[in-house]
């Protein structure tokens, strides 16, 4: 081996600069013209596979410049573009351009943010990001937390902390099977499916979930919550956790969080808020009141990769008392030399969550928060809400659309043909078929991307606007597209 090792993975300085500049040129052109592209090409998995090819594992290397030009084409011309101004599907935001650059910088330094000694500056930046996120939504800056991959992980991380805090101390040694009373937990029917994952994977079973019905406004019925807790206690169960939604996944409804907090306090239960989607709206002064009660929460899930527009992946678990995370996740094997002898306690993020080696997710969030400040977010989140309200009003005005719900930045609506007479159950079944087919057409068509929600048995089109590129013109055009395509699908169904 030569003294100056020429490893095959090394890229020399000049080549790196050249390829890097070319890539940045390609990316900036792409971002600048993203609104002229289709939201998706609608290519089938088979077509995509054909474009990708089916080469076997290469034995020899390829030139980096060639690789980048091929890969840029694959990704920029054959992807669904959630950065497109007419992408309103599920809850995935347009990614911040600064986040893309931050990810590049983070990869180059490659700090392992599991331990402070391996990532001194990155750990400090993550700590500051968590503090800023707490401040952003108006909870105590003394709260702690950790960046995770997204909403599922943020909620699961909190779930386990709740269990450690409220279970008998013997849980760690003896396991769930040896706990005297069955541990049960409460959430509304509108709760995201992560709760089922938690019940199954963490050994409680689906029967431990108490699905609390919602009122007509889709908020958890807190009277039924109180009664169910009372009944469980009477029957020898061990209630330990209640989950409130701060923007439910389908319609964006925020539960009555302060009422849930009071019930939790009275029964010594952990209060968790799933604000993965909606809680950033608490930054807007007019919406603050809607989130009253979050300051009482023991834990909160908040996803920067949703309404803070961070590129995937970035979720966050916030906890009122970080010691609960340490109690749940910390371990001290002999091969870790991560504690310092300084007077100051060392912050090692491996003790705060499920991961050990961890990437530097916080950087893209931290940089975007500084690029636009709190006021920039107030403006963008407020605009998203206003655009969603505009879509709802436009649907209400249109004779072929039915506006169904509007909360935060989620609007649901459905297409109802002009000549259509509601005639009971069969009519509703037809409208459901029509709207489902319409959604499939719209998703393939590439002009707009919506998802769906089923509300009181109605199959609805659902637009969730967490997009800093969307304008009023896009909303007007989307209404025209829905109606135009709705007519086509209706005609086609009638012909059948
Ligand atoms: C309220 C809520 N919680 C949790 C999640 C799960 O988030 P993720 O897909 O990032 O895991 C979602 C996703 O839409 C959500 O809306």
PDB file of N, CA and C and ligand atoms in Angstrom, residues 90-91 149-153 155 192 194 245-250 274-278 303 305-306 312 462, ligand 1:
ATOM      1  N   UNK A  90     -51.527  13.740   2.006  1.00  0.00           N
ATOM      2  CA  UNK A  90     -51.157  13.265   3.356  1.00  0.00           C
ATOM      3  C   UNK A  90     -50.717  14.451   4.211  1.00  0.00           C
ATOM      4  N   UNK A  91     -49.592  14.300   4.940  1.00  0.00           N
ATOM      5  CA  UNK A  91     -49.052  15.490   5.621  1.00  0.00           C
ATOM      6  C   UNK A  91     -47.554  15.483   5.371  1.00  0.00           C
ATOM      7  N   UNK A 149     -37.063  10.331  13.957  1.00  0.00           N
ATOM      8  CA  UNK A 149     -37.248  10.278  12.510  1.00  0.00           C
ATOM      9  C   UNK A 149     -38.581  10.855  12.030  1.00  0.00           C
ATOM     10  N   UNK A 150     -39.589  10.911  12.908  1.00  0.00           N
ATOM     11  CA  UNK A 150     -40.882  11.424  12.466  1.00  0.00           C
ATOM     12  C   UNK A 150     -41.939  11.223  13.531  1.00  0.00           C
ATOM     13  N   UNK A 151     -43.199  11.317  13.105  1.00  0.00           N
ATOM     14  CA  UNK A 151     -44.305  11.305  14.057  1.00  0.00           C
ATOM     15  C   UNK A 151     -44.490   9.971  14.761  1.00  0.00           C
ATOM     16  N   UNK A 152     -44.361   8.880  14.022  1.00  0.00           N
ATOM     17  CA  UNK A 152     -44.480   7.579  14.684  1.00  0.00           C
ATOM     18  C   UNK A 152     -43.454   7.481  15.802  1.00  0.00           C
ATOM     19  N   UNK A 153     -42.216   7.754  15.485  1.00  0.00           N
ATOM     20  CA  UNK A 153     -41.152   7.603  16.473  1.00  0.00           C
ATOM     21  C   UNK A 153     -41.288   8.601  17.617  1.00  0.00           C
ATOM     22  N   UNK A 155     -44.043   9.777  18.852  1.00  0.00           N
ATOM     23  CA  UNK A 155     -45.109   9.302  19.742  1.00  0.00           C
ATOM     24  C   UNK A 155     -44.680   8.037  20.488  1.00  0.00           C
ATOM     25  N   UNK A 192     -54.032   8.734  15.205  1.00  0.00           N
ATOM     26  CA  UNK A 192     -53.226   8.105  14.146  1.00  0.00           C
ATOM     27  C   UNK A 192     -52.863   6.666  14.539  1.00  0.00           C
ATOM     28  N   UNK A 194     -50.273   5.060  14.863  1.00  0.00           N
ATOM     29  CA  UNK A 194     -49.079   4.747  15.666  1.00  0.00           C
ATOM     30  C   UNK A 194     -49.483   4.101  16.987  1.00  0.00           C
ATOM     31  N   UNK A 245     -55.168  14.770  20.710  1.00  0.00           N
ATOM     32  CA  UNK A 245     -54.693  15.144  19.372  1.00  0.00           C
ATOM     33  C   UNK A 245     -54.660  16.659  19.226  1.00  0.00           C
ATOM     34  N   UNK A 246     -53.553  17.154  18.702  1.00  0.00           N
ATOM     35  CA  UNK A 246     -53.482  18.589  18.400  1.00  0.00           C
ATOM     36  C   UNK A 246     -53.315  18.704  16.892  1.00  0.00           C
ATOM     37  N   UNK A 247     -54.445  18.428  16.227  1.00  0.00           N
ATOM     38  CA  UNK A 247     -54.483  18.348  14.778  1.00  0.00           C
ATOM     39  C   UNK A 247     -54.528  16.879  14.391  1.00  0.00           C
ATOM     40  N   UNK A 248     -55.744  16.300  14.354  1.00  0.00           N
ATOM     41  CA  UNK A 248     -55.806  14.868  14.031  1.00  0.00           C
ATOM     42  C   UNK A 248     -55.500  14.661  12.547  1.00  0.00           C
ATOM     43  N   UNK A 249     -55.009  13.457  12.251  1.00  0.00           N
ATOM     44  CA  UNK A 249     -54.443  13.192  10.936  1.00  0.00           C
ATOM     45  C   UNK A 249     -55.434  13.376   9.789  1.00  0.00           C
ATOM     46  N   UNK A 250     -56.715  13.073  10.032  1.00  0.00           N
ATOM     47  CA  UNK A 250     -57.668  13.145   8.912  1.00  0.00           C
ATOM     48  C   UNK A 250     -58.190  14.550   8.683  1.00  0.00           C
ATOM     49  N   UNK A 274     -50.390  14.426  20.804  1.00  0.00           N
ATOM     50  CA  UNK A 274     -49.872  14.168  19.463  1.00  0.00           C
ATOM     51  C   UNK A 274     -50.110  15.420  18.618  1.00  0.00           C
ATOM     52  N   UNK A 275     -49.078  16.234  18.582  1.00  0.00           N
ATOM     53  CA  UNK A 275     -49.149  17.464  17.780  1.00  0.00           C
ATOM     54  C   UNK A 275     -48.255  17.352  16.562  1.00  0.00           C
ATOM     55  N   UNK A 276     -48.009  16.103  16.129  1.00  0.00           N
ATOM     56  CA  UNK A 276     -47.054  15.859  15.041  1.00  0.00           C
ATOM     57  C   UNK A 276     -47.329  16.799  13.875  1.00  0.00           C
ATOM     58  N   UNK A 277     -48.603  16.912  13.522  1.00  0.00           N
ATOM     59  CA  UNK A 277     -48.958  17.813  12.423  1.00  0.00           C
ATOM     60  C   UNK A 277     -49.259  19.237  12.907  1.00  0.00           C
ATOM     61  N   UNK A 278     -50.224  19.358  13.829  1.00  0.00           N
ATOM     62  CA  UNK A 278     -50.871  20.656  14.001  1.00  0.00           C
ATOM     63  C   UNK A 278     -50.262  21.627  14.982  1.00  0.00           C
ATOM     64  N   UNK A 303     -43.655  17.367  14.579  1.00  0.00           N
ATOM     65  CA  UNK A 303     -42.815  16.975  13.436  1.00  0.00           C
ATOM     66  C   UNK A 303     -42.329  18.169  12.633  1.00  0.00           C
ATOM     67  N   UNK A 305     -40.770  17.866  10.060  1.00  0.00           N
ATOM     68  CA  UNK A 305     -40.909  17.518   8.634  1.00  0.00           C
ATOM     69  C   UNK A 305     -42.361  17.612   8.162  1.00  0.00           C
ATOM     70  N   UNK A 306     -43.225  18.098   9.008  1.00  0.00           N
ATOM     71  CA  UNK A 306     -44.584  18.396   8.540  1.00  0.00           C
ATOM     72  C   UNK A 306     -44.705  19.925   8.402  1.00  0.00           C
ATOM     73  N   UNK A 312     -37.567  15.503   4.946  1.00  0.00           N
ATOM     74  CA  UNK A 312     -37.613  14.252   5.713  1.00  0.00           C
ATOM     75  C   UNK A 312     -36.191  13.838   6.065  1.00  0.00           C
ATOM     76  N   UNK A 462     -59.140  15.111   0.294  1.00  0.00           N
ATOM     77  CA  UNK A 462     -58.563  15.829   1.436  1.00  0.00           C
ATOM     78  C   UNK A 462     -57.323  16.590   0.986  1.00  0.00           C
TER      79      UNK A 462
HETATM   80  C1  LIG B   1     -51.242  13.365  14.008  1.00  0.00           C
HETATM   81  C2  LIG B   1     -50.196  12.470  13.427  1.00  0.00           C
HETATM   82  N1  LIG B   1     -49.455  11.705  14.230  1.00  0.00           N
HETATM   83  C3  LIG B   1     -48.489  10.902  13.766  1.00  0.00           C
HETATM   84  C4  LIG B   1     -48.221  10.831  12.421  1.00  0.00           C
HETATM   85  C5  LIG B   1     -47.124   9.919  11.896  1.00  0.00           C
HETATM   86  O1  LIG B   1     -46.071  10.685  11.408  1.00  0.00           O
HETATM   87  P1  LIG B   1     -44.875  10.034  10.536  1.00  0.00           P
HETATM   88  O2  LIG B   1     -45.501   9.637   9.247  1.00  0.00           O
HETATM   89  O3  LIG B   1     -43.888  11.123  10.421  1.00  0.00           O
HETATM   90  O4  LIG B   1     -44.356   8.860  11.296  1.00  0.00           O
HETATM   91  C6  LIG B   1     -48.983  11.592  11.531  1.00  0.00           C
HETATM   92  C7  LIG B   1     -48.755  11.500  10.081  1.00  0.00           C
HETATM   93  O5  LIG B   1     -49.406  12.077   9.284  1.00  0.00           O
HETATM   94  C8  LIG B   1     -49.980  12.443  12.050  1.00  0.00           C
HETATM   95  O6  LIG B   1     -50.713  13.217  11.259  1.00  0.00           O
END
